[in-house]
C-alpha positions as a Python dict, from the first residue, in 0.01 Angstrom:
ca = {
    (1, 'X'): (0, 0, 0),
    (2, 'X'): (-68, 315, 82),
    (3, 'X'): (-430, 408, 261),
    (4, 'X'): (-677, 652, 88),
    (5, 'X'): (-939, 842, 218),
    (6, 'X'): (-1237, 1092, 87),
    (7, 'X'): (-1388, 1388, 207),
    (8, 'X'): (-1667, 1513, 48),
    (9, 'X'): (-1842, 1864, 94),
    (10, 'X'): (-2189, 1861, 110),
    (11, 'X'): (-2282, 2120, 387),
    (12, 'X'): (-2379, 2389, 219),
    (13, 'X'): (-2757, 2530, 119),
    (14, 'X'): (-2669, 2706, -225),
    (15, 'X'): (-2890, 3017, -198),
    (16, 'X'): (-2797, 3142, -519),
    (17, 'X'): (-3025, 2821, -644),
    (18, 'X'): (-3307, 2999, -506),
    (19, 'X'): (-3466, 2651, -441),
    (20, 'X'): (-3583, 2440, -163),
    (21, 'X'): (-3381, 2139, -247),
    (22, 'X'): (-3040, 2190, -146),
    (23, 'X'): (-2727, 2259, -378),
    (24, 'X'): (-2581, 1930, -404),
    (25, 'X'): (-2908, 1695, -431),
    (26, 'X'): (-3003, 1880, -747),
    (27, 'X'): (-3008, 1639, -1008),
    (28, 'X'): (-2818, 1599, -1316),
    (29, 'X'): (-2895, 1359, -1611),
    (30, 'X'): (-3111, 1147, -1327),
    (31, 'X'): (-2849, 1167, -1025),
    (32, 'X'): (-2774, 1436, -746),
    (33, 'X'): (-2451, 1605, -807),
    (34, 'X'): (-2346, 1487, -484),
    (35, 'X'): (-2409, 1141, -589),
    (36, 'X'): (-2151, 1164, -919),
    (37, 'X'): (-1884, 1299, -719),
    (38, 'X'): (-1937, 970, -489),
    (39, 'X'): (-1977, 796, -755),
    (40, 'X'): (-1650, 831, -863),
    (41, 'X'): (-1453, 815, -602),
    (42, 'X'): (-1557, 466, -502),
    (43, 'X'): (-1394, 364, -817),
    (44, 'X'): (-1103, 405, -628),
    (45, 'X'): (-1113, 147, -378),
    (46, 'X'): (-1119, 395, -75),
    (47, 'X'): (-1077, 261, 249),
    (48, 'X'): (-1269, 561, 409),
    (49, 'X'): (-1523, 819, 280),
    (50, 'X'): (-1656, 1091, 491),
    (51, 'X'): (-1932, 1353, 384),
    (52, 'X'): (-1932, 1687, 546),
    (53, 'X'): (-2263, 1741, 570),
    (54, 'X'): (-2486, 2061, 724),
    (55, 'X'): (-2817, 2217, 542),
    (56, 'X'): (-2999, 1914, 428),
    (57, 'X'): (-2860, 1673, 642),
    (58, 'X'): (-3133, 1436, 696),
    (59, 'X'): (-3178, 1378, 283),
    (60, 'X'): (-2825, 1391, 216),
    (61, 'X'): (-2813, 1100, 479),
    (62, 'X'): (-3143, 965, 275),
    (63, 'X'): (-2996, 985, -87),
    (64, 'X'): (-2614, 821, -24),
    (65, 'X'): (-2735, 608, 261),
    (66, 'X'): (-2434, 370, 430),
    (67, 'X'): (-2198, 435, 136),
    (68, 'X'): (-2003, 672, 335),
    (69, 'X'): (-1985, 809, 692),
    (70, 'X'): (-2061, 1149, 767),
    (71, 'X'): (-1985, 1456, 976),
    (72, 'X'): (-2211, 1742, 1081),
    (73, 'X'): (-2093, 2101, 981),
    (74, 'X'): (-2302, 2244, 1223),
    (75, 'X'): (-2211, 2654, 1168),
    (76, 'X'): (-2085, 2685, 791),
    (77, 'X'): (-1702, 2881, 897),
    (78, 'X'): (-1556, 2801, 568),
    (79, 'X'): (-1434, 2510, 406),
    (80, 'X'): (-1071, 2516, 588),
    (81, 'X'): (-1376, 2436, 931),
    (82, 'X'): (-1555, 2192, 721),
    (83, 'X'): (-1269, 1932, 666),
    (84, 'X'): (-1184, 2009, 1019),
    (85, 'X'): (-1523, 1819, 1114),
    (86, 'X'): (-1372, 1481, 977),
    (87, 'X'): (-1092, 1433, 1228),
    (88, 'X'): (-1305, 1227, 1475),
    (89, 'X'): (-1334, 983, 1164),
    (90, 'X'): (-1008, 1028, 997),
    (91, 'X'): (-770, 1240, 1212),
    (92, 'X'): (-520, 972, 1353),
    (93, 'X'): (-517, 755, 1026),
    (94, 'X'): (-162, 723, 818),
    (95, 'X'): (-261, 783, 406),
    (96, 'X'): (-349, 981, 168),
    (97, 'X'): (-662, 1163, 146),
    (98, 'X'): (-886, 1343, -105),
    (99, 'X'): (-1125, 1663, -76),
    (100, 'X'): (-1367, 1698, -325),
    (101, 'X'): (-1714, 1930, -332),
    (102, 'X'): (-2015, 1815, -313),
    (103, 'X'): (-2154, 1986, -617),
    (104, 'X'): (-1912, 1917, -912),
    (105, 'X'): (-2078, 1604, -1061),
    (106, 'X'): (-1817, 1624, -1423),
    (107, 'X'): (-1492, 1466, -1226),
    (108, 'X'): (-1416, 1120, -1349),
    (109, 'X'): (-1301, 864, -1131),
    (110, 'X'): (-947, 875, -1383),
    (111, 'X'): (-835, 1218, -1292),
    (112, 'X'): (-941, 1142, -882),
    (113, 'X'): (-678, 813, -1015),
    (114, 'X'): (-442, 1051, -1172),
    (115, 'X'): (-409, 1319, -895),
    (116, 'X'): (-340, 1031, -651),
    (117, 'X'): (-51, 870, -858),
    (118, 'X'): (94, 1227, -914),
    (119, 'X'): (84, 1316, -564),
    (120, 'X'): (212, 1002, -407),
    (121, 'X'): (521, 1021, -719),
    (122, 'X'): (617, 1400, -578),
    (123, 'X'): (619, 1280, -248),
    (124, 'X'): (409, 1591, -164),
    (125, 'X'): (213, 1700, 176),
    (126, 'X'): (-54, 1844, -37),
    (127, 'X'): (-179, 1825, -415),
    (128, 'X'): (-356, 2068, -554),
    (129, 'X'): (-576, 1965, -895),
    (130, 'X'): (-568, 2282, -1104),
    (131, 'X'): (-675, 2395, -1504),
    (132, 'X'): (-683, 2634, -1690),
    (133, 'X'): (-966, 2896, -1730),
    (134, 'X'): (-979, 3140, -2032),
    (135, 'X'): (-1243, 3312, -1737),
    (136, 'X'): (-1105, 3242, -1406),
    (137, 'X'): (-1299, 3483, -1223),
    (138, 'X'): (-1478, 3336, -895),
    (139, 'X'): (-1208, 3140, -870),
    (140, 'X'): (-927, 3107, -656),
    (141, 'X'): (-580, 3123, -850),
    (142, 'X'): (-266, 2916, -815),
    (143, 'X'): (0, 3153, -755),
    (144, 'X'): (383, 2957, -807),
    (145, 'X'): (697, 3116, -765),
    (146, 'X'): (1014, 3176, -1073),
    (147, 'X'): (1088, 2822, -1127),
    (148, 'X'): (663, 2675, -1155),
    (149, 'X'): (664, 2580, -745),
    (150, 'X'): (306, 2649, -619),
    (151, 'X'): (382, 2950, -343),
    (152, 'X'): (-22, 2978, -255),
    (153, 'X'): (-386, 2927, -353),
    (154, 'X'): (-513, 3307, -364),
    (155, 'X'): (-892, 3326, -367),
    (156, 'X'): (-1092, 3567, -619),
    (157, 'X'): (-1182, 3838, -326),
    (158, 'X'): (-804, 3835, -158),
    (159, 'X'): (-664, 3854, -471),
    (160, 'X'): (-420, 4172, -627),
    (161, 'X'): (-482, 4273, -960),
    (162, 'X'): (-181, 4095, -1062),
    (163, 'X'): (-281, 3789, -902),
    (164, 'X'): (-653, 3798, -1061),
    (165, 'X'): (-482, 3803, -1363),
    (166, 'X'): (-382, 3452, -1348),
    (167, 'X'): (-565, 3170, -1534),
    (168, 'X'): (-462, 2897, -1375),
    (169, 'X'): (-762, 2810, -1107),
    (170, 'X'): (-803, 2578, -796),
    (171, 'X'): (-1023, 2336, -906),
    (172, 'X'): (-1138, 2277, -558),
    (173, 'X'): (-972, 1893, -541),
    (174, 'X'): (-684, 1850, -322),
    (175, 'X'): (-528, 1541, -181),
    (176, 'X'): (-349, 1544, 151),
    (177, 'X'): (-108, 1349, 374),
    (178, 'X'): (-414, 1339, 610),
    (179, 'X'): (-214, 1347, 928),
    (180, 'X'): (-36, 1674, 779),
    (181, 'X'): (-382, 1795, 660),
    (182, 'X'): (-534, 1832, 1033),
    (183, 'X'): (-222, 1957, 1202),
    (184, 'X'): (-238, 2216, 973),
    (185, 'X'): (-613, 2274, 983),
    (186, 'X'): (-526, 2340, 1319),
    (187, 'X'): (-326, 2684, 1255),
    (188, 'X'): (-505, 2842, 971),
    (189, 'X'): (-714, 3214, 1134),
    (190, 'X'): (-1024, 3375, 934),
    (191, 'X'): (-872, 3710, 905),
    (192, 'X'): (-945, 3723, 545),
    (193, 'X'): (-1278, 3939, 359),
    (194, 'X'): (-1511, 3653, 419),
    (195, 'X'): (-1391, 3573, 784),
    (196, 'X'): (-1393, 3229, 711),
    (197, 'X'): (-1122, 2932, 780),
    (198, 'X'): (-1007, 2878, 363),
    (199, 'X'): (-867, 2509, 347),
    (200, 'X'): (-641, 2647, 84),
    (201, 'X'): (-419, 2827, 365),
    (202, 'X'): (-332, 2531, 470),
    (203, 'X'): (-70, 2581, 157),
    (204, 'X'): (73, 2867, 307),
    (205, 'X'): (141, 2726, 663),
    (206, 'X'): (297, 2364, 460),
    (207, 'X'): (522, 2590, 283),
    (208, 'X'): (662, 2768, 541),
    (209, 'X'): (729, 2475, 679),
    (210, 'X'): (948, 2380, 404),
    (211, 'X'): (712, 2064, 306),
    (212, 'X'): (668, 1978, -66),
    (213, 'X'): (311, 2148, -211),
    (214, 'X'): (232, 2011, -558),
    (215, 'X'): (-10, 2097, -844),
    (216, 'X'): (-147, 1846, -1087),
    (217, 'X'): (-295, 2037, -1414),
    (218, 'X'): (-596, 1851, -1558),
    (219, 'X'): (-655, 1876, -1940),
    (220, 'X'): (-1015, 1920, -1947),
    (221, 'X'): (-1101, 2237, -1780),
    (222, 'X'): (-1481, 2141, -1809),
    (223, 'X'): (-1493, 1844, -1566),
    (224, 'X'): (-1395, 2113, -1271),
    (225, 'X'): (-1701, 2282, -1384),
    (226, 'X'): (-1889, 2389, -1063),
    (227, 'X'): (-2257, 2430, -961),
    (228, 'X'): (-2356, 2694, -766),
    (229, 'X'): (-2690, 2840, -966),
    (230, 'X'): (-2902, 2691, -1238),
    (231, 'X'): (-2744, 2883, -1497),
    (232, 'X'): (-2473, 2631, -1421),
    (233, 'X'): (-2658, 2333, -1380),
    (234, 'X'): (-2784, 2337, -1707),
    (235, 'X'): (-2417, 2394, -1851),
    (236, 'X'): (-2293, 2103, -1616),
    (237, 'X'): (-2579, 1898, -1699),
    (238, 'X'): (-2489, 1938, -2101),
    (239, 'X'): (-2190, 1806, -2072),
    (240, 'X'): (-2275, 1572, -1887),
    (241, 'X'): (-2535, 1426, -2149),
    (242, 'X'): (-2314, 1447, -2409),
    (243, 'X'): (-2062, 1217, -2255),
    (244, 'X'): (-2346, 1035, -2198),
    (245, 'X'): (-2425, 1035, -2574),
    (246, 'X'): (-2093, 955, -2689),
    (247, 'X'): (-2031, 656, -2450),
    (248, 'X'): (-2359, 498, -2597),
    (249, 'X'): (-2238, 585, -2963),
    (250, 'X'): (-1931, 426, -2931),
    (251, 'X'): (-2073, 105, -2783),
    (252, 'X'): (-2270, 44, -3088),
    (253, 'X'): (-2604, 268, -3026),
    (254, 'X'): (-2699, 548, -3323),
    (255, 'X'): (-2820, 805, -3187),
    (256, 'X'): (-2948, 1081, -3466),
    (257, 'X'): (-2952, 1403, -3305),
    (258, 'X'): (-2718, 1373, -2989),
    (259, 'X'): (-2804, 1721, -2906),
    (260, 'X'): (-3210, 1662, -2840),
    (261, 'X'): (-3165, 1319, -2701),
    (262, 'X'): (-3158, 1337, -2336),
    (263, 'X'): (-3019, 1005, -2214),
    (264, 'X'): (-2998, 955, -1808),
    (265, 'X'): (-2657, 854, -1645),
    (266, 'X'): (-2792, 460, -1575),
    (267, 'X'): (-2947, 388, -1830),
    (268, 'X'): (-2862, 80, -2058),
    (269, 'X'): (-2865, 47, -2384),
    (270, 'X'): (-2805, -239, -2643),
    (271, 'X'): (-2654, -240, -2985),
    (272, 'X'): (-2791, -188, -3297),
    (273, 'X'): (-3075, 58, -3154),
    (274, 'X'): (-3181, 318, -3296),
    (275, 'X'): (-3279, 700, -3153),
    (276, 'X'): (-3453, 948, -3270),
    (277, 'X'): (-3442, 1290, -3168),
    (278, 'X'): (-3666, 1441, -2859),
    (279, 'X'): (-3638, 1113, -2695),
    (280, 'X'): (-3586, 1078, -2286),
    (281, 'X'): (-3426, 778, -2165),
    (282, 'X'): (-3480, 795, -1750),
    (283, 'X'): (-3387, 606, -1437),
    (284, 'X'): (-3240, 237, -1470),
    (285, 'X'): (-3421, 213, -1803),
    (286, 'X'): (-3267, -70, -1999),
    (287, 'X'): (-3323, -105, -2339),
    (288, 'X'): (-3236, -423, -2574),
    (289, 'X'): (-3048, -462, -2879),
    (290, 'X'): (-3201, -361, -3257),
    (291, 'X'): (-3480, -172, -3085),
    (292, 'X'): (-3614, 183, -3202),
    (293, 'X'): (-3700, 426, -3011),
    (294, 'X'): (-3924, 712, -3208),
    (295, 'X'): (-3918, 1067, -3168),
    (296, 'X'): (-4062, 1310, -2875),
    (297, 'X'): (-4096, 921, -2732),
    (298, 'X'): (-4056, 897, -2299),
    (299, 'X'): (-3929, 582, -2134),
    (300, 'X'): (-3923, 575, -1719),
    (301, 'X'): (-3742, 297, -1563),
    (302, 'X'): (-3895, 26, -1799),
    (303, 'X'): (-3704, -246, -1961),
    (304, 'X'): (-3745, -295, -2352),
    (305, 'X'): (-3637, -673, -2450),
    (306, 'X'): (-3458, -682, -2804),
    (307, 'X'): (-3662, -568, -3141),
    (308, 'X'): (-3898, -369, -2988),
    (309, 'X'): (-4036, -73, -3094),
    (310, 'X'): (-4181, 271, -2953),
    (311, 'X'): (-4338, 538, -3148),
    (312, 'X'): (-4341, 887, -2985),
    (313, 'X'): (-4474, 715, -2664),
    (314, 'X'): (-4485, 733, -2296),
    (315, 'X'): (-4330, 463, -2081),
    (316, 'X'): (-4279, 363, -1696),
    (317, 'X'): (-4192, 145, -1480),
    (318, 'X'): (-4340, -112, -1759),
    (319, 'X'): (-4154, -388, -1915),
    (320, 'X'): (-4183, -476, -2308),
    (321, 'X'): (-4079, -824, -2422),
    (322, 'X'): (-3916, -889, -2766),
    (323, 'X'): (-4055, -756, -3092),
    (324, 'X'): (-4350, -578, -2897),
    (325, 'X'): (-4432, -264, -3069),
    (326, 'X'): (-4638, 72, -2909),
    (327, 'X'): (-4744, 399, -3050),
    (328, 'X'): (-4793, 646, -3129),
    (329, 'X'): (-4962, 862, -2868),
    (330, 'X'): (-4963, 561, -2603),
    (331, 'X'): (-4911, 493, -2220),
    (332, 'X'): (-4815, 254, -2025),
    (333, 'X'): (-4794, 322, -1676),
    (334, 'X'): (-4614, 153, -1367),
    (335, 'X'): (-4653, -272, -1391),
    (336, 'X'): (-4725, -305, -1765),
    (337, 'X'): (-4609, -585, -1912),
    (338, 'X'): (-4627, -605, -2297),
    (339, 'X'): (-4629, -992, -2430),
    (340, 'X'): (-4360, -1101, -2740),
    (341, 'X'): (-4506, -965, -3050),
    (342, 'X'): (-4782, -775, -2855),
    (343, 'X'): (-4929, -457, -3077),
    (344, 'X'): (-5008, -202, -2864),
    (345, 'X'): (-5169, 95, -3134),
    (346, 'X'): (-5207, 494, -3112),
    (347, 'X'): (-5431, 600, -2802),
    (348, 'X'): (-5401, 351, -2586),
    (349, 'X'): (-5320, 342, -2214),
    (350, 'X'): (-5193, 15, -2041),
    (351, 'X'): (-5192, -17, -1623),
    (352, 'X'): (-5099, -276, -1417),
    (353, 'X'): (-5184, -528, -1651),
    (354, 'X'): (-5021, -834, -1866),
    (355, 'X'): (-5063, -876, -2217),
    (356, 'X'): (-4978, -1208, -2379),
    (357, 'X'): (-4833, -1310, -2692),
    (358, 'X'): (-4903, -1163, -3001),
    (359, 'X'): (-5229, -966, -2842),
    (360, 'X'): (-5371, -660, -3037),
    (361, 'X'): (-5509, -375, -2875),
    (362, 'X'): (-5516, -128, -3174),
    (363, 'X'): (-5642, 206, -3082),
    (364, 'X'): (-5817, 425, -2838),
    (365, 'X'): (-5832, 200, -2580),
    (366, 'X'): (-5749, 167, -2218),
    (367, 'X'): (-5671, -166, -2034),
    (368, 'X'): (-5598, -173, -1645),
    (369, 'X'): (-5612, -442, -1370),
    (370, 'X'): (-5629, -676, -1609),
    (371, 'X'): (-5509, -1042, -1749),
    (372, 'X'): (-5491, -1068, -2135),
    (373, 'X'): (-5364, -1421, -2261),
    (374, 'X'): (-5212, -1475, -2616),
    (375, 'X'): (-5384, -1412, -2984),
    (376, 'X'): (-5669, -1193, -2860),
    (377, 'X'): (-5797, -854, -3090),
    (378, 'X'): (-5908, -578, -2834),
    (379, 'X'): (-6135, -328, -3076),
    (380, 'X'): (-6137, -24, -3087),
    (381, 'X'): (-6273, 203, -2800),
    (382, 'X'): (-6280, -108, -2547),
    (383, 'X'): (-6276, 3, -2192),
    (384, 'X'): (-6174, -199, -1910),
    (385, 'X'): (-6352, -58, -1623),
    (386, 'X'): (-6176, -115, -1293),
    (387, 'X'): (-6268, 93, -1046),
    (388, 'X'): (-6546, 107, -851),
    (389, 'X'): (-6514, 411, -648),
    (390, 'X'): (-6355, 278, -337),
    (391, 'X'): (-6158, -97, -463),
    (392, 'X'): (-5984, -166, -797),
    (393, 'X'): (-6044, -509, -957),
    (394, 'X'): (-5947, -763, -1226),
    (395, 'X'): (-6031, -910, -1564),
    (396, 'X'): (-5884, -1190, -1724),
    (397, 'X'): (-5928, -1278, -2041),
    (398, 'X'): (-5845, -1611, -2200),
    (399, 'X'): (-5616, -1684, -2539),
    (400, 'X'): (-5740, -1629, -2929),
    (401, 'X'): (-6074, -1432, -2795),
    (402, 'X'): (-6196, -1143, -2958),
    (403, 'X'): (-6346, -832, -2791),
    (404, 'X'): (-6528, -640, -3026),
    (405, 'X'): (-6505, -229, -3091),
    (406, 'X'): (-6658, -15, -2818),
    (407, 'X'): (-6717, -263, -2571),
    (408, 'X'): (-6682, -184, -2149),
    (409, 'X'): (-6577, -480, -1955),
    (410, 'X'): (-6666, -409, -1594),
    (411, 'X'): (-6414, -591, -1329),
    (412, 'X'): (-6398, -870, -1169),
    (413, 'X'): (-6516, -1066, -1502),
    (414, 'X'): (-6346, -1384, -1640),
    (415, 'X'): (-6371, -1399, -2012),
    (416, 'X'): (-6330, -1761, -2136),
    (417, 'X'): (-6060, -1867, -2426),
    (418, 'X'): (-6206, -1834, -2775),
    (419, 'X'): (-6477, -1636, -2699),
    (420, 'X'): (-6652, -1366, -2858),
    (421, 'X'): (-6752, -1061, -2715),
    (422, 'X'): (-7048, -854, -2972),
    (423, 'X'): (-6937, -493, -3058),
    (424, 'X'): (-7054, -229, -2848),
    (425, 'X'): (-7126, -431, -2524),
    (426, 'X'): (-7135, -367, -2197),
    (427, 'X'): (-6993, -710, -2000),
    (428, 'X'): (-7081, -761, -1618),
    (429, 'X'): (-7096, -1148, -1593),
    (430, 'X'): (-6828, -1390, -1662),
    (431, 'X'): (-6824, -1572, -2056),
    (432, 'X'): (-6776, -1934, -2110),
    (433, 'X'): (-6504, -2034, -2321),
    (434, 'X'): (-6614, -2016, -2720),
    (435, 'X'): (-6928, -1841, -2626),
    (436, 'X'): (-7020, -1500, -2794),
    (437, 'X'): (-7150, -1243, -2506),
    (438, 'X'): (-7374, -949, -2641),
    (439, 'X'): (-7500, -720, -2386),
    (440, 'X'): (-7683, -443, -2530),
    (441, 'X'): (-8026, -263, -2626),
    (442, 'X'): (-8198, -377, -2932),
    (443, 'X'): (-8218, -160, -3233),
    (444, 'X'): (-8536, 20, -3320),
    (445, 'X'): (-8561, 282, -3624),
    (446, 'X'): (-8848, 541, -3564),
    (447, 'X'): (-8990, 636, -3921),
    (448, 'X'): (-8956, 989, -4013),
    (449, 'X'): (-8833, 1117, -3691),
    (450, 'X'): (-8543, 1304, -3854),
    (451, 'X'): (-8759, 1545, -3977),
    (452, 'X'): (-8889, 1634, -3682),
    (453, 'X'): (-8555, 1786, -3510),
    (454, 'X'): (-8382, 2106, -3576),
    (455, 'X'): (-8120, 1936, -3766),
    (456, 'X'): (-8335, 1875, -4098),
    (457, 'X'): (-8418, 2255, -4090),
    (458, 'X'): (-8056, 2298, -4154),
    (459, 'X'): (-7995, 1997, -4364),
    (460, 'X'): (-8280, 2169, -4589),
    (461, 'X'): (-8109, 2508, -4543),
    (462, 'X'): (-7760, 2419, -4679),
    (463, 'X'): (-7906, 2212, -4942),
    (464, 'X'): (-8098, 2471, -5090),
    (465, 'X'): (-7823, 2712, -5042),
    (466, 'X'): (-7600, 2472, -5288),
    (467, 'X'): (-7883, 2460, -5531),
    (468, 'X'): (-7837, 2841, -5605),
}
């Protein structure tokens, strides 16, 4: 079996981004472009994979880790000088080996499959992947002789008139005999109008050397799509989502408006669910069958069990178990965890905390640092004050007790099961299982005293006004 190799380029800084974070870690639909093309090519079963890296080293390094090797493209001479950097790695290996760029994210692992099979079938030194672009320009053209044989890869500024009129493009994906691919690296010169070593000449030099150069023509021009500004990362990051989309639609998943549904690349989703429009699916979010997810709602790396339900909503890194609901207008932030059945109403933010079974905490409300057990009512307005200025600290609360509207727990208290706490109070000390706590001022009425503040001037005002 035949061995095959990768080389990705990834040296670049993509000025024309105008952005610190260099070209190929921008992300798109929740992965660096750099990271799809990767990606992909694993599916392969490579035996080797080198990234040519340069600008951005160090975090391209970070962001792909031990998933490939890498060489350093110290000086950026062109990308004929880039590959050129992988021979200490790959140079005396027999096989077949693959270029790709660093920053077209839209190739699928099936035409990287395709392009191999073709190549290896034509018994070719090189393979170029090409398509065709109603707009070529900016991109080099495959120039082939009377009878379709691929003569040279001519790029945009080199090009004639008549050449430039061409619409059949380099995509930018070649695969090589690799030990044919550095002896010619070896011979191409920069005496073109960038001054730069073009891997493409390499063409040239194997066909005047009477070696087979083929061309594979992809049907879908789009997946070549490259991204070199953010015009372009926005088209390639379109497409992208609405592969996304479709994958999820066909596996079961309505989604209603595929267009404003923005649905990251690992993302899980189980059958049955249902999507409304504005929604943003992130990270490794994983979401369980027959849920629904509302509009304008935000979920962050959080895992929804089966039946649950989110109403225009923001949630991450929390976890909601099976027929919990939320919303709308809620949080829950990182280490949530929302018990079976729990009701978690409009206004209210969740942190670090655990909920148990069928719990209610209704509205305007926000729990943190904090142990709920099953069966309790939190009222309306409850507070659970964790912070002390310097330390955070807990609560627990036991099973089937009720915490009445407007009431401030203050951390580290331990409220018993079945007990009671009175509306409106403010709890410091630990309560004993089925007592009721009430911690506040008693009432007193002042007679009379209404009259004696600015308000009853105006009360008497706008009643005598409505009189007229």
């Amino acid at each position: 079996m035949t061995a095959k190799y990768a080389i990705i380029l990834a040296a670049g800084q993509g000025t024309r981004m105008k952005s610190k974070l260099y070209k190929v870690l921008h992300p798109v639909c929740g992965r660096p472009m750099v990271d799809h093309v990767l990606t992909q090519i694993e599916k392969n079963e490579m035996d080797k994979i080198v990234t040519i890296i340069g600008h951005g080293a160090d975090k391209v390094k970070e962001t792909l880790g031990n998933r490939t090797e890498y060489a350093l493209q110290s000086e950026q001479l062109g990308t004929g000088h880039a590959v050129l950097q992988a021979e200490g790695i790959l140079g005396d290996l027999d096989g077949m080996t693959l270029i790709a760029c660093g920053d077209t994210p839209l190739f699928t692992a099936k035409t990287f499959s395709e392009l191999f099979e073709y190549h290896k079938s034509k018994g070719a030194v090189a393979t170029v992947l090409t398509a065709q672009a109603e707009n070529p320009f900016g991109y080099g053209r495959i120039i082939r002789n009377e009878i379709g044989i691929v003569e040279k890869i001519v790029e945009q500024k080199d090009a004639t008139k008549e050449e430039a009129a061409v619409k059949e493009i380099n995509t930018g994906v070649y695969v090589f005999d690799n030990r044919e691919l550095f002896h010619a690296l070896h011979q191409i010169k920069n005496d073109n109008a960038q001054g730069e070593y073009y891997l493409t000449d390499v063409m040239e030099i194997f066909k005047n050397e009477n070696k087979i150069v083929a061309a594979y023509r992809m049907k879908n021009f789009e997946e070549s799509m490259g991204v070199n500004d953010r015009v372009a990362l926005s088209k390639a990051t379109k497409v992208m989502r609405q592969r996304i989309n479709e994958g999820h639609m066909k596996n079961g998943v309505t989604i209603i408006d595929p267009d404003n549904t923005y649905i990251d690349c690992d993302v899980q989703i189980g059958s049955d669910t249902v999507i409304e429009p504005g929604v943003y699916l992130k990270g490794r979010t994983i979401v369980g069958n027959d849920c629904f997810i509302g509009a304008n709602s935000e979920i962050v790396n959080s895992i929804l069990d089966d039946e649950v339900t989110v109403t225009s909503s923001l949630i991450e890194e929390a976890h909601m178990q099976k027929e919990s609901n939320i919303g709308p207008y809620s949080h829950l932030r990182p280490l949530a965890d929302i018990g079976e059945g729990v009701h978690i109403g409009n206004f209210v933010e969740v942190k670090k905390a655990k909920i148990g079974k069928n719990t209610k905490v209704g509205h305007l409300t926000y729990v943190g640092d904090a142990t709920l057990g099953k069966e309790i009512n939190v009222g309306c307005g409850t507070v659970f004050i964790n912070y002390d200025g310097i330390n955070k600290h807990h609560t627990n609360v036991g099973d089937y007790s009720f915490i009445g509207s407007g009431s401030n727990i203050i951390a580290p208290v331990e409220v018993g099961d079945h007990s009671y706490i009175a509306a409106g109070s403010t709890i410091t000390n630990d309560v004993e299982p089925h007592d009721m706590a009430i911690a506040r001022g008693r009432q007193v009425n002042k007679k009379g005293y209404y009259d004696r503040y600015p308000v009853a001037k105006a009360a008497a005002e706008t009643e005598k006004n409505e009189k007229k």
